[in-house]
Amino acid sequence: MLTGAWLLAGCASTGSTGAPVAAASSMTDGAPAVQPPWRWPVRTLPHVDLWLHAFAVLSDDSAAVPLYRRGYRDSITVIKNQRNLLTALDGNRERLVRGLRSNGYLDAQFLPFGYANWDEMRAIAYLVQSPDTGARFPSGDVIVFVQDEGTRFLLPEHQKLLRDRAATITAVDSLWQQVYRTKFERFLNNTSQRQGDLVLSLPVGGEGRTGAGYTGRTMVAVTYPGRASDAMEVLYVFAHEATGALVGPAVSDNTTPAEQRAGIAARHVSSGQVQAGAMLLTRLAPELLPGYQRYYLRQSGQRVPGETRDAYTAAFNATFTLPAAIRDALAKQIDIVLSGI
C-alpha cells in the first residue's frame, strides 16, 4: 500500500501512553543492529507498530488481502480479555471509529514514517494543535488514547515479542542482505528506490505500507513472521510493495470512468498489486514464486489446493483476477523498468 496526501481532521488514531515509546532503532530489545553501508537495512520501529496497531484495533478490515495481519484484531481482543484489560483506546473505540469513517484514514496510516520516534511524533502533534496553526493532525485526545494503549498494553508486549523473535530478524537480515537485496537492486534503482529501510512490523500482513521516511529514504513496512523458518514472507510482501507504484497507472489507463466510479478499478488495483509482485519475482527470483502464491492465497482466506505448482497457480490466478489488458500493461512496465529504459 502506497502513501498518498495526508489530510485528516478531528480523529485519526494511534500512539502510546505514559512512558514514551522507544526511539526508532535498528537494534531494539535484542534485534541485531544493521548499520550503513547497507542501502536497505532491516529495522524495527516501535512507534510505527504502535500507530498501525491502533488502526488495526479500530478498523473493520474486510479487504480481500487484509490491511493488517489476518486475525490480528481478534487475537488482541483475546489477550486483553484474558487480562481483563480495557484501555482508553478500547473505551473510546466507537467514537474514534465514527471519526475515522467521516474523515477517512488510509493516508493517516503513513504518518509515523515521517518521525524518528514516538516522542517526536507526539511533540509535533501537540505543536500542530496550537491555535496559531491551521495544520491538521490527529486530535490531542486521540494521541492520549493511543499513548495509553502503548503504555498499558502494546509496549510491554512489543518488547517481549521482539525478544522472542530475535532469531527471525537475524534470518531475515541474512536472506535480504546476503542473497536477495542484490537481486532486487536493478528494479529498485530504476524506480528511484535506491535507498530505503525495510521495517518489520508486527501488525502488518500481506498488505505492506510504503512511503517517504524521516531519513529521506523510502520506507517499506512488511510483515514480521513469528518464526525464523518463515523469513521468506518478508520478501513476498516486499515484492508486493516494490511494484505498487506501477499498478495505479496501469489500471487507470485500462479502465473506463464508469468502472472507476463503480469501484471495479479499485478491485483491479488490489489484484494488480498481488499479480505485479508475482511478475517481478518471476523475473528476479523465480524460486520465490511458489511460496509467494501460496502466501497470498492464505492471506486472502483461500485454501491452498494440493502441493502441485499447477494447482495453486490456477487458484492464485482465479483469486487475483485481472483483465488481460491490465496484466499486459503491468508486464510491459516491469520489463521496461528492468531494462533501464
Short mmCIF file of C-alpha atoms in Angstrom, two decimals:
data_model
loop_
_atom_site.label_atom_id
_atom_site.label_comp_id
_atom_site.label_asym_id
_atom_site.label_seq_id
_atom_site.Cartn_x
_atom_site.Cartn_y
_atom_site.Cartn_z
CA MET A 1 0.00 0.00 0.00
CA LEU A 2 1.43 3.35 -1.06
CA THR A 3 1.09 6.59 0.81
CA GLY A 4 -0.88 9.50 -0.59
CA ALA A 5 -1.56 13.05 0.51
CA TRP A 6 -2.49 13.09 4.18
CA LEU A 7 -5.40 15.19 5.34
CA LEU A 8 -7.20 14.03 8.42
CA ALA A 9 -9.24 16.33 10.61
CA GLY A 10 -10.56 15.68 14.07
CA CYS A 11 -9.96 11.96 14.53
CA ALA A 12 -7.17 9.72 13.45
CA SER A 13 -5.77 7.06 15.65
CA THR A 14 -2.63 5.77 17.21
CA GLY A 15 0.10 6.29 19.76
CA SER A 16 1.14 5.13 23.27
CA THR A 17 0.63 6.49 26.79
CA GLY A 18 2.57 7.05 30.00
CA ALA A 19 6.16 6.19 29.21
CA PRO A 20 7.12 7.22 25.69
CA VAL A 21 7.61 4.57 23.09
CA ALA A 22 11.25 3.75 22.47
CA ALA A 23 13.05 5.69 19.79
CA ALA A 24 13.32 4.19 16.34
CA SER A 25 16.36 1.99 16.15
CA SER A 26 17.76 -0.87 14.15
CA MET A 27 18.53 -2.52 17.47
CA THR A 28 15.52 -2.99 19.72
CA ASP A 29 15.37 -5.46 22.57
CA GLY A 30 17.84 -7.93 21.15
CA ALA A 31 17.17 -7.32 17.44
CA PRO A 32 20.56 -7.16 15.67
CA ALA A 33 21.70 -3.75 14.53
CA VAL A 34 22.20 -3.25 10.81
CA GLN A 35 24.30 -0.17 10.18
CA PRO A 36 25.34 1.59 6.97
CA PRO A 37 26.74 0.95 4.40
CA TRP A 38 23.69 -1.27 3.87
CA ARG A 39 21.37 0.50 1.46
CA TRP A 40 18.26 -1.19 2.78
CA PRO A 41 18.82 -2.04 6.46
CA VAL A 42 16.35 -4.32 8.22
CA ARG A 43 14.80 -2.47 11.16
CA THR A 44 12.07 -2.43 13.78
CA LEU A 45 10.33 0.83 14.70
CA PRO A 46 8.14 0.67 17.81
CA HIS A 47 6.22 3.87 17.06
CA VAL A 48 5.27 2.55 13.61
CA ASP A 49 3.98 -0.64 15.20
CA LEU A 50 2.01 1.31 17.79
CA TRP A 51 0.36 3.53 15.18
CA LEU A 52 -0.57 0.64 12.89
CA HIS A 53 -1.70 -1.42 15.88
CA ALA A 54 -4.18 1.29 16.85
CA PHE A 55 -5.53 1.45 13.31
CA ALA A 56 -5.90 -2.32 13.27
CA VAL A 57 -7.82 -2.26 16.56
CA LEU A 58 -10.15 0.48 15.31
CA SER A 59 -10.66 -0.72 11.74
CA ASP A 60 -13.12 -3.18 10.28
CA ASP A 61 -10.79 -4.94 7.87
CA SER A 62 -12.75 -6.54 5.05
CA ALA A 63 -10.26 -6.21 2.19
CA ALA A 64 -9.52 -9.25 0.03
CA VAL A 65 -5.92 -9.02 1.19
CA PRO A 66 -6.38 -7.67 4.73
CA LEU A 67 -4.82 -4.31 5.55
CA TYR A 68 -3.42 -5.91 8.71
CA ARG A 69 -2.22 -9.35 9.64
CA ARG A 70 -5.12 -11.76 9.25
CA GLY A 71 -6.85 -12.21 12.59
CA TYR A 72 -4.74 -9.53 14.29
CA ARG A 73 -7.55 -7.60 15.95
CA ASP A 74 -9.27 -10.76 17.19
CA SER A 75 -6.01 -12.03 18.69
CA ILE A 76 -5.51 -8.73 20.52
CA THR A 77 -9.07 -8.87 21.86
CA VAL A 78 -8.49 -12.39 23.21
CA ILE A 79 -5.31 -11.33 25.03
CA LYS A 80 -6.96 -8.26 26.56
CA ASN A 81 -9.99 -10.27 27.66
CA GLN A 82 -7.74 -12.82 29.34
CA ARG A 83 -6.08 -9.99 31.26
CA ASN A 84 -9.35 -8.17 31.93
CA LEU A 85 -7.73 -5.12 30.34
CA LEU A 86 -9.64 -2.16 28.89
CA THR A 87 -7.51 0.71 27.59
CA ALA A 88 -8.61 4.23 26.73
CA LEU A 89 -8.46 3.27 23.07
CA ASP A 90 -10.89 0.40 23.69
CA GLY A 91 -13.21 2.53 25.79
CA ASN A 92 -13.46 5.22 23.12
CA ARG A 93 -13.49 2.90 20.12
CA GLU A 94 -16.99 3.73 18.84
CA ARG A 95 -16.35 7.47 18.87
CA LEU A 96 -12.98 7.07 17.20
CA VAL A 97 -14.38 4.76 14.53
CA ARG A 98 -17.07 7.32 13.68
CA GLY A 99 -14.37 9.94 13.31
CA LEU A 100 -12.32 7.70 11.06
CA ARG A 101 -15.29 6.93 8.85
CA SER A 102 -16.24 10.57 8.48
CA ASN A 103 -12.72 11.85 7.83
CA GLY A 104 -11.09 8.92 6.09
CA TYR A 105 -7.96 7.32 7.43
CA LEU A 106 -5.93 5.39 4.86
CA ASP A 107 -3.33 8.08 4.28
CA ALA A 108 -3.00 8.77 8.01
CA GLN A 109 -1.54 5.29 8.47
CA PHE A 110 1.71 6.57 6.97
CA LEU A 111 2.10 9.43 9.44
CA PRO A 112 4.76 7.77 11.68
CA PHE A 113 7.07 7.23 8.72
CA GLY A 114 7.89 10.93 8.93
CA TYR A 115 9.16 10.77 12.52
CA ALA A 116 12.12 9.08 14.18
CA ASN A 117 10.22 8.01 17.29
CA TRP A 118 7.02 8.43 19.27
CA ASP A 119 8.27 11.37 21.36
CA GLU A 120 8.98 13.39 18.23
CA MET A 121 5.65 12.46 16.68
CA ARG A 122 3.72 13.34 19.84
CA ALA A 123 5.53 16.67 20.24
CA ILE A 124 4.68 17.69 16.67
CA ALA A 125 1.08 16.62 17.24
CA TYR A 126 0.69 18.94 20.21
CA LEU A 127 2.52 21.74 18.41
CA VAL A 128 0.16 21.46 15.46
CA GLN A 129 -2.84 21.63 17.81
CA SER A 130 -1.74 25.17 18.70
CA PRO A 131 -4.32 27.86 17.80
CA ASP A 132 -1.56 29.62 15.87
CA THR A 133 -1.59 26.96 13.15
CA GLY A 134 -4.27 25.65 10.86
CA ALA A 135 -2.50 22.41 10.05
CA ARG A 136 -4.37 19.16 10.51
CA PHE A 137 -3.16 16.44 12.81
CA PRO A 138 -4.83 13.79 14.97
CA SER A 139 -6.71 15.45 17.81
CA GLY A 140 -5.00 15.60 21.19
CA ASP A 141 -7.35 13.15 22.86
CA VAL A 142 -6.58 10.54 20.22
CA ILE A 143 -2.88 10.90 20.95
CA VAL A 144 -3.65 10.40 24.65
CA PHE A 145 -5.81 7.33 23.97
CA VAL A 146 -3.15 5.72 21.82
CA GLN A 147 -0.42 6.53 24.29
CA ASP A 148 -2.47 4.76 26.97
CA GLU A 149 -2.71 1.75 24.65
CA GLY A 150 1.05 1.73 24.27
CA THR A 151 1.92 2.07 27.93
CA ARG A 152 -0.61 -0.36 29.34
CA PHE A 153 -0.54 -2.97 26.60
CA LEU A 154 1.44 -2.72 23.38
CA LEU A 155 4.87 -1.51 24.50
CA PRO A 156 5.48 -4.31 27.05
CA GLU A 157 4.02 -6.84 24.60
CA HIS A 158 6.13 -5.42 21.78
CA GLN A 159 9.36 -5.71 23.77
CA LYS A 160 8.58 -9.32 24.66
CA LEU A 161 7.74 -10.26 21.08
CA LEU A 162 10.93 -8.69 19.76
CA ARG A 163 12.95 -10.74 22.22
CA ASP A 164 11.06 -13.87 21.21
CA ARG A 165 11.62 -13.14 17.51
CA ALA A 166 15.30 -12.22 17.64
CA ALA A 167 16.12 -15.29 15.54
CA THR A 168 13.60 -14.16 12.92
CA ILE A 169 15.17 -10.76 12.33
CA THR A 170 18.57 -12.45 12.07
CA ALA A 171 17.22 -14.85 9.45
CA VAL A 172 15.52 -12.03 7.53
CA ASP A 173 18.65 -9.88 7.57
CA SER A 174 20.75 -12.76 6.29
CA LEU A 175 18.34 -13.60 3.45
CA TRP A 176 17.93 -9.98 2.45
CA GLN A 177 21.46 -8.60 2.69
CA GLN A 178 23.37 -11.69 1.61
CA VAL A 179 21.08 -13.06 -1.11
CA TYR A 180 18.08 -11.08 -2.28
CA ARG A 181 18.84 -7.38 -1.99
CA THR A 182 21.21 -7.56 -4.95
CA LYS A 183 18.56 -9.40 -6.97
CA PHE A 184 16.10 -6.55 -6.38
CA GLU A 185 18.73 -3.84 -6.82
CA ARG A 186 18.22 -3.09 -10.51
CA PHE A 187 14.48 -2.75 -10.11
CA LEU A 188 14.84 -0.58 -7.01
CA ASN A 189 17.44 1.67 -8.63
CA ASN A 190 15.33 2.15 -11.75
CA THR A 191 12.22 3.05 -9.72
CA SER A 192 14.02 5.68 -7.59
CA GLN A 193 14.19 3.36 -4.59
CA ARG A 194 17.95 3.03 -4.37
CA GLN A 195 17.99 3.83 -0.65
CA GLY A 196 15.42 2.61 1.83
CA ASP A 197 14.55 0.98 5.11
CA LEU A 198 12.95 -2.46 5.39
CA VAL A 199 10.82 -2.28 8.53
CA LEU A 200 9.47 -5.44 10.16
CA SER A 201 6.08 -4.61 11.66
CA LEU A 202 4.01 -6.87 13.91
CA PRO A 203 0.52 -5.67 12.82
CA VAL A 204 1.29 -5.92 9.08
CA GLY A 205 0.36 -8.91 6.93
CA GLY A 206 0.35 -9.25 3.15
CA GLU A 207 -0.59 -5.61 2.59
CA GLY A 208 2.54 -3.70 3.45
CA ARG A 209 2.99 0.06 3.70
CA THR A 210 5.34 2.15 1.55
CA GLY A 211 6.07 5.83 1.97
CA ALA A 212 8.70 8.51 2.39
CA GLY A 213 10.62 8.03 5.63
CA TYR A 214 12.06 10.56 8.07
CA THR A 215 15.52 9.53 6.85
CA GLY A 216 14.74 10.89 3.39
CA ARG A 217 14.67 7.34 2.04
CA THR A 218 11.82 5.07 1.04
CA MET A 219 10.37 3.20 3.99
CA VAL A 220 8.64 -0.15 3.46
CA ALA A 221 6.83 -1.78 6.37
CA VAL A 222 6.37 -5.52 5.88
CA THR A 223 5.16 -8.45 7.93
CA TYR A 224 7.19 -9.69 10.91
CA PRO A 225 6.96 -13.50 10.85
CA GLY A 226 6.65 -15.36 14.12
CA ARG A 227 9.26 -17.97 13.16
CA ALA A 228 12.68 -17.77 11.56
CA SER A 229 11.60 -20.51 9.16
CA ASP A 230 9.00 -18.09 7.73
CA ALA A 231 11.53 -15.35 6.96
CA MET A 232 10.72 -15.63 3.24
CA GLU A 233 7.35 -13.98 3.93
CA VAL A 234 9.18 -10.67 4.31
CA LEU A 235 10.46 -10.97 0.74
CA TYR A 236 6.97 -11.79 -0.55
CA VAL A 237 5.48 -8.64 0.96
CA PHE A 238 8.46 -6.57 -0.15
CA ALA A 239 7.93 -7.68 -3.78
CA HIS A 240 4.25 -6.78 -3.46
CA GLU A 241 5.19 -3.30 -2.18
CA ALA A 242 8.11 -2.62 -4.53
CA THR A 243 5.84 -2.83 -7.59
CA GLY A 244 2.94 -0.91 -6.05
CA ALA A 245 3.58 2.39 -7.84
CA LEU A 246 3.24 0.69 -11.24
CA VAL A 247 -0.25 -0.64 -10.63
CA GLY A 248 -2.38 2.51 -10.34
CA PRO A 249 -1.41 3.91 -13.76
CA ALA A 250 -1.83 0.51 -15.45
CA VAL A 251 -5.34 0.17 -14.03
CA SER A 252 -6.30 3.79 -14.72
CA ASP A 253 -5.17 3.54 -18.34
CA ASN A 254 -7.20 0.37 -18.91
CA THR A 255 -10.50 1.06 -17.14
CA THR A 256 -13.38 3.32 -18.08
CA PRO A 257 -14.68 6.21 -15.95
CA ALA A 258 -17.80 4.12 -15.29
CA GLU A 259 -15.68 1.24 -14.00
CA GLN A 260 -13.77 3.62 -11.79
CA ARG A 261 -16.97 5.08 -10.33
CA ALA A 262 -18.36 1.59 -9.72
CA GLY A 263 -15.31 0.53 -7.70
CA ILE A 264 -14.18 -2.02 -10.28
CA ALA A 265 -10.88 -0.21 -10.80
CA ALA A 266 -10.15 -0.32 -7.06
CA ARG A 267 -10.60 -4.10 -7.07
CA HIS A 268 -8.26 -4.34 -10.03
CA VAL A 269 -5.66 -2.33 -8.10
CA SER A 270 -5.79 -4.80 -5.21
CA SER A 271 -5.41 -7.82 -7.50
CA GLY A 272 -2.89 -5.96 -9.64
CA GLN A 273 -0.58 -5.35 -6.70
CA VAL A 274 -0.52 -9.05 -5.90
CA GLN A 275 -0.02 -10.05 -9.53
CA ALA A 276 2.68 -7.42 -10.10
CA GLY A 277 4.69 -8.82 -7.19
CA ALA A 278 4.43 -12.26 -8.75
CA MET A 279 5.57 -10.92 -12.12
CA LEU A 280 8.58 -9.26 -10.53
CA LEU A 281 9.60 -12.44 -8.73
CA THR A 282 9.23 -14.42 -11.96
CA ARG A 283 11.94 -12.20 -13.44
CA LEU A 284 14.19 -11.65 -10.42
CA ALA A 285 13.84 -14.66 -8.13
CA PRO A 286 11.58 -17.35 -9.64
CA GLU A 287 12.40 -19.71 -6.78
CA LEU A 288 10.28 -17.45 -4.54
CA LEU A 289 7.19 -17.52 -6.76
CA PRO A 290 5.53 -20.72 -5.46
CA GLY A 291 5.82 -19.57 -1.86
CA TYR A 292 4.55 -16.11 -2.83
CA GLN A 293 1.48 -17.57 -4.49
CA ARG A 294 0.68 -19.80 -1.53
CA TYR A 295 1.24 -16.95 0.92
CA TYR A 296 -1.19 -14.60 -0.81
CA LEU A 297 -3.79 -17.32 -1.18
CA ARG A 298 -3.65 -17.78 2.59
CA GLN A 299 -3.73 -14.02 3.14
CA SER A 300 -6.94 -13.80 1.14
CA GLY A 301 -8.51 -16.59 3.19
CA GLN A 302 -8.37 -19.14 0.39
CA ARG A 303 -7.47 -22.78 0.75
CA VAL A 304 -4.17 -23.68 -0.89
CA PRO A 305 -5.03 -26.65 -3.11
CA GLY A 306 -2.70 -29.64 -3.12
CA GLU A 307 1.04 -29.38 -3.49
CA THR A 308 1.34 -29.20 -7.25
CA ARG A 309 2.51 -25.99 -8.85
CA ASP A 310 -0.28 -26.04 -11.43
CA ALA A 311 -2.97 -26.35 -8.77
CA TYR A 312 -2.01 -23.38 -6.65
CA THR A 313 -1.03 -21.27 -9.68
CA ALA A 314 -4.53 -21.78 -11.06
CA ALA A 315 -6.04 -20.93 -7.68
CA PHE A 316 -3.82 -17.85 -7.42
CA ASN A 317 -4.88 -16.52 -10.82
CA ALA A 318 -8.53 -17.28 -10.13
CA THR A 319 -8.38 -15.42 -6.82
CA PHE A 320 -6.46 -12.40 -8.10
CA THR A 321 -8.10 -11.98 -11.49
CA LEU A 322 -7.07 -9.22 -13.86
CA PRO A 323 -8.23 -8.24 -17.34
CA ALA A 324 -5.66 -9.16 -19.96
CA ALA A 325 -5.05 -5.50 -20.85
CA ILE A 326 -4.03 -4.61 -17.29
CA ARG A 327 -1.93 -7.74 -16.91
CA ASP A 328 -0.12 -6.99 -20.17
CA ALA A 329 0.43 -3.35 -19.18
CA LEU A 330 1.98 -4.41 -15.87
CA ALA A 331 4.24 -6.97 -17.51
CA LYS A 332 5.37 -4.41 -20.07
CA GLN A 333 6.10 -1.79 -17.42
CA ILE A 334 8.12 -4.21 -15.29
CA ASP A 335 10.14 -5.19 -18.36
CA ILE A 336 10.77 -1.52 -19.15
CA VAL A 337 11.98 -0.85 -15.61
CA LEU A 338 14.30 -3.84 -15.60
CA SER A 339 15.72 -2.93 -19.00
CA GLY A 340 16.51 0.55 -17.72
CA ILE A 341 14.66 2.35 -20.48
#
